[in-house]
Amino acid sequence: MAILKVMDHPLIQHKMGVLRRVETGSKEFRELVNEISMLMCYEATRNLPLMDVEIETPVAKTTVKQIAGRTLGIVPILRAGLGMVDAMLNLIPTAKVGHVGLYRDPETLNPVEYYCKLPYDAPERDIFVLDPMLATGGSASAAIQFIKDKGVESISLLCLIAAPEGVARVQKDHPDVDILVAALDEKLNDHGYIVPGLGDAGDRLFGTK
Ligand code: PRP
Ligand code: URA
């Protein structure tokens, strides 16, 4: 079984507390999602392999570390995953970006796909799937399956808030996928919203409600 990691760094916990507040407006919400995603990226890449390379400083020759191994890719789940992209690209500028478009049918809560475009070399990359919310897990599980169907084998899922139900669904459908979250909440309500959660992440990011 892959890992479930709750990234409980004090800065992440503090910023999550502000993000959740009902009075936090879209501008601050976007900024916080960006900042938390950057802190999560830092933690999520902690074990990347390094190799030695010889360089010359203005003073002397020396050996420094350079990230080795496979290149990275990021795949936001549209729409809300877009809020996490800039932070990842700021820290990993060589990452390529794919997109999976899904929305959750409000009646059935099942994911409906409307777009999927990945980098041509996605199978050679380690892919981070981004979505602020892991609720029933239907969207993340379907997105991961699309990505696997394109030949990708190394996938991690980064979410700001997860419900236990969503974690269980992804672990059951994709036991090979690591799940990294900033908070693990209590439960889902009758409408499939995470409790206490933060409401609708896409609407809060883009001001659509
Ligand atoms: C939200 C969220 C996830 C999904 C989570 O997207 O960003 O993609 O719901 O729910 P699930 O785990 O039960 O599938 P939404 O469907 O609201 O679309 P949006 O990002 O376009 O607002
Ligand atoms: N999608 C959201 O944006 N929020 C939730 O709580 C559940 C699904």
PDB file of C-alpha atoms and ligand atoms in Angstrom:
ATOM      1  CA  MET A   1       0.000   0.000   0.000  1.00  0.00           C
ATOM      2  CA  ALA A   2       1.280   3.467  -0.892  1.00  0.00           C
ATOM      3  CA  ILE A   3       1.573   6.114   1.801  1.00  0.00           C
ATOM      4  CA  LEU A   4      -0.989   8.580   3.157  1.00  0.00           C
ATOM      5  CA  LYS A   5       0.852  11.613   4.510  1.00  0.00           C
ATOM      6  CA  VAL A   6      -0.745  14.533   6.346  1.00  0.00           C
ATOM      7  CA  MET A   7       1.603  17.505   6.037  1.00  0.00           C
ATOM      8  CA  ASP A   8       1.118  19.165   9.384  1.00  0.00           C
ATOM      9  CA  HIS A   9       3.875  21.790   9.285  1.00  0.00           C
ATOM     10  CA  PRO A  10       2.788  24.730  11.506  1.00  0.00           C
ATOM     11  CA  LEU A  11       2.773  27.154   8.548  1.00  0.00           C
ATOM     12  CA  ILE A  12       0.495  24.814   6.598  1.00  0.00           C
ATOM     13  CA  GLN A  13      -1.854  24.379   9.570  1.00  0.00           C
ATOM     14  CA  HIS A  14      -2.055  28.132  10.171  1.00  0.00           C
ATOM     15  CA  LYS A  15      -2.727  28.974   6.533  1.00  0.00           C
ATOM     16  CA  MET A  16      -5.327  26.186   6.286  1.00  0.00           C
ATOM     17  CA  GLY A  17      -7.149  27.765   9.220  1.00  0.00           C
ATOM     18  CA  VAL A  18      -7.427  31.090   7.381  1.00  0.00           C
ATOM     19  CA  LEU A  19      -8.348  29.379   4.097  1.00  0.00           C
ATOM     20  CA  ARG A  20     -11.295  27.568   5.669  1.00  0.00           C
ATOM     21  CA  ARG A  21     -12.900  30.727   7.099  1.00  0.00           C
ATOM     22  CA  VAL A  22     -16.182  31.646   5.436  1.00  0.00           C
ATOM     23  CA  GLU A  23     -15.177  35.339   5.345  1.00  0.00           C
ATOM     24  CA  THR A  24     -11.958  34.717   3.358  1.00  0.00           C
ATOM     25  CA  GLY A  25     -12.503  36.300  -0.082  1.00  0.00           C
ATOM     26  CA  SER A  26     -11.342  34.989  -3.485  1.00  0.00           C
ATOM     27  CA  LYS A  27      -8.145  37.051  -3.680  1.00  0.00           C
ATOM     28  CA  GLU A  28      -6.886  35.879  -0.289  1.00  0.00           C
ATOM     29  CA  PHE A  29      -8.184  32.358  -0.964  1.00  0.00           C
ATOM     30  CA  ARG A  30      -6.122  32.132  -4.180  1.00  0.00           C
ATOM     31  CA  GLU A  31      -3.033  33.483  -2.436  1.00  0.00           C
ATOM     32  CA  LEU A  32      -3.387  30.965   0.397  1.00  0.00           C
ATOM     33  CA  VAL A  33      -3.923  28.020  -1.968  1.00  0.00           C
ATOM     34  CA  ASN A  34      -0.751  29.120  -3.753  1.00  0.00           C
ATOM     35  CA  GLU A  35       1.260  29.422  -0.530  1.00  0.00           C
ATOM     36  CA  ILE A  36       0.029  26.110   0.923  1.00  0.00           C
ATOM     37  CA  SER A  37       0.686  24.338  -2.386  1.00  0.00           C
ATOM     38  CA  MET A  38       4.252  25.650  -2.384  1.00  0.00           C
ATOM     39  CA  LEU A  39       4.827  24.332   1.136  1.00  0.00           C
ATOM     40  CA  MET A  40       3.291  20.992   0.128  1.00  0.00           C
ATOM     41  CA  CYS A  41       5.500  20.820  -2.961  1.00  0.00           C
ATOM     42  CA  TYR A  42       8.554  21.350  -0.754  1.00  0.00           C
ATOM     43  CA  GLU A  43       7.510  18.417   1.448  1.00  0.00           C
ATOM     44  CA  ALA A  44       6.369  16.213  -1.433  1.00  0.00           C
ATOM     45  CA  THR A  45       9.746  16.460  -3.163  1.00  0.00           C
ATOM     46  CA  ARG A  46      11.778  15.815  -0.004  1.00  0.00           C
ATOM     47  CA  ASN A  47      12.994  12.382  -1.161  1.00  0.00           C
ATOM     48  CA  LEU A  48      13.912  13.203  -4.764  1.00  0.00           C
ATOM     49  CA  PRO A  49      17.215  11.527  -5.625  1.00  0.00           C
ATOM     50  CA  LEU A  50      20.335  13.686  -5.970  1.00  0.00           C
ATOM     51  CA  MET A  51      23.566  13.209  -7.865  1.00  0.00           C
ATOM     52  CA  ASP A  52      26.994  14.864  -7.625  1.00  0.00           C
ATOM     53  CA  VAL A  53      28.095  17.243 -10.377  1.00  0.00           C
ATOM     54  CA  GLU A  54      31.370  19.124 -10.771  1.00  0.00           C
ATOM     55  CA  ILE A  55      31.021  22.898 -11.143  1.00  0.00           C
ATOM     56  CA  GLU A  56      33.191  25.966 -10.957  1.00  0.00           C
ATOM     57  CA  THR A  57      32.339  28.874  -8.678  1.00  0.00           C
ATOM     58  CA  PRO A  58      34.113  32.216  -9.299  1.00  0.00           C
ATOM     59  CA  VAL A  59      36.621  31.012  -6.660  1.00  0.00           C
ATOM     60  CA  ALA A  60      37.211  27.267  -7.122  1.00  0.00           C
ATOM     61  CA  LYS A  61      36.095  23.954  -8.578  1.00  0.00           C
ATOM     62  CA  THR A  62      33.700  22.045  -6.334  1.00  0.00           C
ATOM     63  CA  THR A  63      31.122  19.270  -6.247  1.00  0.00           C
ATOM     64  CA  VAL A  64      27.476  20.191  -5.795  1.00  0.00           C
ATOM     65  CA  LYS A  65      24.201  18.300  -5.734  1.00  0.00           C
ATOM     66  CA  GLN A  66      21.743  18.207  -8.622  1.00  0.00           C
ATOM     67  CA  ILE A  67      18.350  16.518  -8.780  1.00  0.00           C
ATOM     68  CA  ALA A  68      18.772  13.195 -10.547  1.00  0.00           C
ATOM     69  CA  GLY A  69      16.407  10.607 -11.901  1.00  0.00           C
ATOM     70  CA  ARG A  70      13.120  10.984 -13.694  1.00  0.00           C
ATOM     71  CA  THR A  71      11.652  14.346 -14.620  1.00  0.00           C
ATOM     72  CA  LEU A  72       8.390  15.525 -13.104  1.00  0.00           C
ATOM     73  CA  GLY A  73       4.947  16.372 -14.413  1.00  0.00           C
ATOM     74  CA  ILE A  74       1.925  17.975 -12.803  1.00  0.00           C
ATOM     75  CA  VAL A  75      -1.697  17.370 -13.712  1.00  0.00           C
ATOM     76  CA  PRO A  76      -4.332  19.638 -12.158  1.00  0.00           C
ATOM     77  CA  ILE A  77      -7.910  18.388 -12.133  1.00  0.00           C
ATOM     78  CA  LEU A  78      -9.963  21.243 -13.639  1.00  0.00           C
ATOM     79  CA  ARG A  79     -11.047  23.610 -12.363  1.00  0.00           C
ATOM     80  CA  ALA A  80      -9.909  23.833  -8.776  1.00  0.00           C
ATOM     81  CA  GLY A  81      -6.577  22.047  -9.312  1.00  0.00           C
ATOM     82  CA  LEU A  82      -5.492  25.055 -11.403  1.00  0.00           C
ATOM     83  CA  GLY A  83      -5.096  27.011  -8.160  1.00  0.00           C
ATOM     84  CA  MET A  84      -2.161  24.768  -7.206  1.00  0.00           C
ATOM     85  CA  VAL A  85      -0.242  24.885 -10.522  1.00  0.00           C
ATOM     86  CA  ASP A  86       1.752  28.132 -10.228  1.00  0.00           C
ATOM     87  CA  ALA A  87       3.184  27.132  -6.860  1.00  0.00           C
ATOM     88  CA  MET A  88       4.417  23.806  -8.232  1.00  0.00           C
ATOM     89  CA  LEU A  89       5.875  25.443 -11.355  1.00  0.00           C
ATOM     90  CA  ASN A  90       7.639  28.104  -9.299  1.00  0.00           C
ATOM     91  CA  LEU A  91       9.544  25.391  -7.441  1.00  0.00           C
ATOM     92  CA  ILE A  92       9.851  22.909 -10.341  1.00  0.00           C
ATOM     93  CA  PRO A  93      10.078  25.089 -13.472  1.00  0.00           C
ATOM     94  CA  THR A  94      11.043  22.141 -15.695  1.00  0.00           C
ATOM     95  CA  ALA A  95       7.854  20.230 -14.908  1.00  0.00           C
ATOM     96  CA  LYS A  96       5.409  19.828 -17.771  1.00  0.00           C
ATOM     97  CA  VAL A  97       1.706  20.371 -17.191  1.00  0.00           C
ATOM     98  CA  GLY A  98      -1.155  18.131 -18.290  1.00  0.00           C
ATOM     99  CA  HIS A  99      -4.828  18.779 -17.623  1.00  0.00           C
ATOM    100  CA  VAL A 100      -7.750  16.524 -16.779  1.00  0.00           C
ATOM    101  CA  GLY A 101     -11.185  18.154 -16.940  1.00  0.00           C
ATOM    102  CA  LEU A 102     -13.804  16.641 -14.665  1.00  0.00           C
ATOM    103  CA  TYR A 103     -16.821  17.923 -12.836  1.00  0.00           C
ATOM    104  CA  ARG A 104     -18.894  16.188 -10.244  1.00  0.00           C
ATOM    105  CA  ASP A 105     -22.520  15.648 -11.261  1.00  0.00           C
ATOM    106  CA  PRO A 106     -24.426  17.386  -8.446  1.00  0.00           C
ATOM    107  CA  GLU A 107     -27.146  14.689  -8.382  1.00  0.00           C
ATOM    108  CA  THR A 108     -25.146  11.466  -8.636  1.00  0.00           C
ATOM    109  CA  LEU A 109     -21.806  12.885  -7.345  1.00  0.00           C
ATOM    110  CA  ASN A 110     -20.168  10.842 -10.153  1.00  0.00           C
ATOM    111  CA  PRO A 111     -17.308  12.498 -12.108  1.00  0.00           C
ATOM    112  CA  VAL A 112     -18.018  13.556 -15.713  1.00  0.00           C
ATOM    113  CA  GLU A 113     -14.938  13.885 -17.963  1.00  0.00           C
ATOM    114  CA  TYR A 114     -14.707  16.753 -20.469  1.00  0.00           C
ATOM    115  CA  TYR A 115     -10.967  17.133 -21.197  1.00  0.00           C
ATOM    116  CA  CYS A 116      -7.699  15.183 -20.979  1.00  0.00           C
ATOM    117  CA  LYS A 117      -4.371  16.325 -22.413  1.00  0.00           C
ATOM    118  CA  LEU A 118      -1.043  15.114 -21.060  1.00  0.00           C
ATOM    119  CA  PRO A 119       2.579  15.859 -22.029  1.00  0.00           C
ATOM    120  CA  TYR A 120       3.693  13.493 -24.844  1.00  0.00           C
ATOM    121  CA  ASP A 121       6.403  12.047 -22.571  1.00  0.00           C
ATOM    122  CA  ALA A 122       4.163  11.667 -19.497  1.00  0.00           C
ATOM    123  CA  PRO A 123       4.972   7.921 -19.095  1.00  0.00           C
ATOM    124  CA  GLU A 124       8.637   8.821 -18.472  1.00  0.00           C
ATOM    125  CA  ARG A 125       7.734  11.348 -15.756  1.00  0.00           C
ATOM    126  CA  ASP A 126       6.755  11.138 -12.092  1.00  0.00           C
ATOM    127  CA  ILE A 127       3.317  12.764 -12.081  1.00  0.00           C
ATOM    128  CA  PHE A 128       1.731  14.831  -9.296  1.00  0.00           C
ATOM    129  CA  VAL A 129      -2.066  15.020  -9.642  1.00  0.00           C
ATOM    130  CA  LEU A 130      -3.407  18.223  -8.045  1.00  0.00           C
ATOM    131  CA  ASP A 131      -6.865  18.871  -6.602  1.00  0.00           C
ATOM    132  CA  PRO A 132      -7.616  20.898  -3.464  1.00  0.00           C
ATOM    133  CA  MET A 133     -10.512  18.622  -2.472  1.00  0.00           C
ATOM    134  CA  LEU A 134     -10.694  14.822  -2.126  1.00  0.00           C
ATOM    135  CA  ALA A 135     -14.335  14.230  -1.141  1.00  0.00           C
ATOM    136  CA  THR A 136     -15.941  10.961  -2.350  1.00  0.00           C
ATOM    137  CA  GLY A 137     -12.711  10.306  -4.273  1.00  0.00           C
ATOM    138  CA  GLY A 138     -14.634   9.742  -7.516  1.00  0.00           C
ATOM    139  CA  SER A 139     -12.925  12.604  -9.388  1.00  0.00           C
ATOM    140  CA  ALA A 140      -9.398  11.776  -8.243  1.00  0.00           C
ATOM    141  CA  SER A 141      -9.844   8.071  -8.899  1.00  0.00           C
ATOM    142  CA  ALA A 142     -11.169   8.704 -12.426  1.00  0.00           C
ATOM    143  CA  ALA A 143      -8.397  11.238 -13.168  1.00  0.00           C
ATOM    144  CA  ILE A 144      -5.722   8.795 -11.999  1.00  0.00           C
ATOM    145  CA  GLN A 145      -7.261   6.085 -14.190  1.00  0.00           C
ATOM    146  CA  PHE A 146      -7.173   8.372 -17.289  1.00  0.00           C
ATOM    147  CA  ILE A 147      -3.528   9.120 -16.570  1.00  0.00           C
ATOM    148  CA  LYS A 148      -2.688   5.436 -16.080  1.00  0.00           C
ATOM    149  CA  ASP A 149      -4.494   4.630 -19.338  1.00  0.00           C
ATOM    150  CA  LYS A 150      -1.985   6.921 -21.111  1.00  0.00           C
ATOM    151  CA  GLY A 151       0.860   4.717 -19.846  1.00  0.00           C
ATOM    152  CA  VAL A 152       1.915   6.638 -16.714  1.00  0.00           C
ATOM    153  CA  GLU A 153       3.080   4.411 -13.848  1.00  0.00           C
ATOM    154  CA  SER A 154       4.412   6.801 -11.185  1.00  0.00           C
ATOM    155  CA  ILE A 155       1.617   8.940  -9.713  1.00  0.00           C
ATOM    156  CA  SER A 156       1.157  10.849  -6.445  1.00  0.00           C
ATOM    157  CA  LEU A 157      -1.986  12.761  -5.445  1.00  0.00           C
ATOM    158  CA  LEU A 158      -1.683  16.165  -3.709  1.00  0.00           C
ATOM    159  CA  CYS A 159      -4.833  17.578  -2.052  1.00  0.00           C
ATOM    160  CA  LEU A 160      -5.375  20.321   0.477  1.00  0.00           C
ATOM    161  CA  ILE A 161      -8.290  18.641   2.281  1.00  0.00           C
ATOM    162  CA  ALA A 162      -9.341  14.986   2.182  1.00  0.00           C
ATOM    163  CA  ALA A 163     -12.333  13.179   3.646  1.00  0.00           C
ATOM    164  CA  PRO A 164     -11.725   9.656   4.980  1.00  0.00           C
ATOM    165  CA  GLU A 165     -14.162   8.364   2.349  1.00  0.00           C
ATOM    166  CA  GLY A 166     -12.068   9.841  -0.486  1.00  0.00           C
ATOM    167  CA  VAL A 167      -8.829   8.477   0.902  1.00  0.00           C
ATOM    168  CA  ALA A 168     -10.380   5.002   1.209  1.00  0.00           C
ATOM    169  CA  ARG A 169     -11.702   5.158  -2.380  1.00  0.00           C
ATOM    170  CA  VAL A 170      -8.355   6.134  -3.911  1.00  0.00           C
ATOM    171  CA  GLN A 171      -6.472   3.596  -1.779  1.00  0.00           C
ATOM    172  CA  LYS A 172      -8.883   0.864  -2.921  1.00  0.00           C
ATOM    173  CA  ASP A 173      -8.846   1.809  -6.632  1.00  0.00           C
ATOM    174  CA  HIS A 174      -5.152   2.804  -6.810  1.00  0.00           C
ATOM    175  CA  PRO A 175      -3.145   1.171  -4.020  1.00  0.00           C
ATOM    176  CA  ASP A 176       0.083   2.204  -5.788  1.00  0.00           C
ATOM    177  CA  VAL A 177      -0.615   5.970  -5.536  1.00  0.00           C
ATOM    178  CA  ASP A 178       0.783   8.026  -2.627  1.00  0.00           C
ATOM    179  CA  ILE A 179      -1.730  10.514  -1.157  1.00  0.00           C
ATOM    180  CA  LEU A 180      -0.334  13.734   0.329  1.00  0.00           C
ATOM    181  CA  VAL A 181      -2.748  16.089   2.076  1.00  0.00           C
ATOM    182  CA  ALA A 182      -2.606  19.217   4.218  1.00  0.00           C
ATOM    183  CA  ALA A 183      -5.584  18.125   6.331  1.00  0.00           C
ATOM    184  CA  LEU A 184      -7.653  15.004   6.876  1.00  0.00           C
ATOM    185  CA  ASP A 185     -11.170  16.074   7.827  1.00  0.00           C
ATOM    186  CA  GLU A 186     -13.982  14.343   9.667  1.00  0.00           C
ATOM    187  CA  LYS A 187     -16.547  13.210   7.094  1.00  0.00           C
ATOM    188  CA  LEU A 188     -18.777  14.036   4.100  1.00  0.00           C
ATOM    189  CA  ASN A 189     -22.214  15.588   4.510  1.00  0.00           C
ATOM    190  CA  ASP A 190     -25.359  14.445   2.646  1.00  0.00           C
ATOM    191  CA  HIS A 191     -24.422  16.627  -0.359  1.00  0.00           C
ATOM    192  CA  GLY A 192     -20.942  15.144  -0.644  1.00  0.00           C
ATOM    193  CA  TYR A 193     -19.230  18.207   0.862  1.00  0.00           C
ATOM    194  CA  ILE A 194     -16.305  17.755   3.203  1.00  0.00           C
ATOM    195  CA  VAL A 195     -17.047  18.603   6.874  1.00  0.00           C
ATOM    196  CA  PRO A 196     -15.753  20.977   8.164  1.00  0.00           C
ATOM    197  CA  GLY A 197     -13.976  21.502   4.792  1.00  0.00           C
ATOM    198  CA  LEU A 198     -13.967  24.908   3.125  1.00  0.00           C
ATOM    199  CA  GLY A 199     -17.015  24.764   0.843  1.00  0.00           C
ATOM    200  CA  ASP A 200     -16.681  24.646  -2.945  1.00  0.00           C
ATOM    201  CA  ALA A 201     -13.008  25.133  -3.769  1.00  0.00           C
ATOM    202  CA  GLY A 202     -13.572  26.020  -7.453  1.00  0.00           C
ATOM    203  CA  ASP A 203     -16.194  28.641  -6.653  1.00  0.00           C
ATOM    204  CA  ARG A 204     -14.065  30.183  -3.910  1.00  0.00           C
ATOM    205  CA  LEU A 205     -10.956  30.284  -6.119  1.00  0.00           C
ATOM    206  CA  PHE A 206     -12.683  31.838  -9.107  1.00  0.00           C
ATOM    207  CA  GLY A 207     -15.484  33.805  -7.429  1.00  0.00           C
ATOM    208  CA  THR A 208     -18.244  32.011  -9.286  1.00  0.00           C
ATOM    209  CA  LYS A 209     -20.718  31.886  -6.412  1.00  0.00           C
TER     210      LYS A 209
HETATM  211  C1  PRP B   1     -14.533  19.503  -6.848  1.00  0.00           C
HETATM  212  C2  PRP B   1     -13.078  19.312  -6.441  1.00  0.00           C
HETATM  213  C3  PRP B   1     -12.797  17.915  -6.897  1.00  0.00           C
HETATM  214  C4  PRP B   1     -14.125  17.221  -6.672  1.00  0.00           C
HETATM  215  C5  PRP B   1     -14.019  16.422  -5.416  1.00  0.00           C
HETATM  216  O1  PRP B   1     -14.634  19.784  -8.190  1.00  0.00           O
HETATM  217  O2  PRP B   1     -12.227  20.269  -6.995  1.00  0.00           O
HETATM  218  O3  PRP B   1     -12.410  17.826  -8.260  1.00  0.00           O
HETATM  219  O4  PRP B   1     -15.108  18.250  -6.516  1.00  0.00           O
HETATM  220  O5  PRP B   1     -15.157  15.664  -5.229  1.00  0.00           O
HETATM  221  P1  PRP B   1     -15.169  14.076  -5.286  1.00  0.00           P
HETATM  222  O6  PRP B   1     -13.957  13.616  -4.521  1.00  0.00           O
HETATM  223  O7  PRP B   1     -16.451  13.707  -4.612  1.00  0.00           O
HETATM  224  O8  PRP B   1     -15.129  13.649  -6.717  1.00  0.00           O
HETATM  225  P2  PRP B   1     -16.044  20.138  -8.875  1.00  0.00           P
HETATM  226  O9  PRP B   1     -16.721  18.896  -9.361  1.00  0.00           O
HETATM  227  O10 PRP B   1     -16.839  21.006  -7.952  1.00  0.00           O
HETATM  228  O11 PRP B   1     -15.610  20.908 -10.181  1.00  0.00           O
HETATM  229  P3  PRP B   1     -14.873  22.326 -10.314  1.00  0.00           P
HETATM  230  O12 PRP B   1     -13.439  22.131  -9.866  1.00  0.00           O
HETATM  231  O13 PRP B   1     -14.988  22.587 -11.764  1.00  0.00           O
HETATM  232  O14 PRP B   1     -15.598  23.313  -9.447  1.00  0.00           O
HETATM  233  N1  URA B   2     -15.754  19.686  -3.857  1.00  0.00           N
HETATM  234  C1  URA B   2     -15.489  20.835  -3.201  1.00  0.00           C
HETATM  235  O1  URA B   2     -15.081  21.843  -3.807  1.00  0.00           O
HETATM  236  N2  URA B   2     -15.709  20.872  -1.868  1.00  0.00           N
HETATM  237  C2  URA B   2     -16.141  19.810  -1.188  1.00  0.00           C
HETATM  238  O2  URA B   2     -16.304  19.893   0.053  1.00  0.00           O
HETATM  239  C3  URA B   2     -16.404  18.606  -1.889  1.00  0.00           C
HETATM  240  C4  URA B   2     -16.189  18.576  -3.229  1.00  0.00           C
END
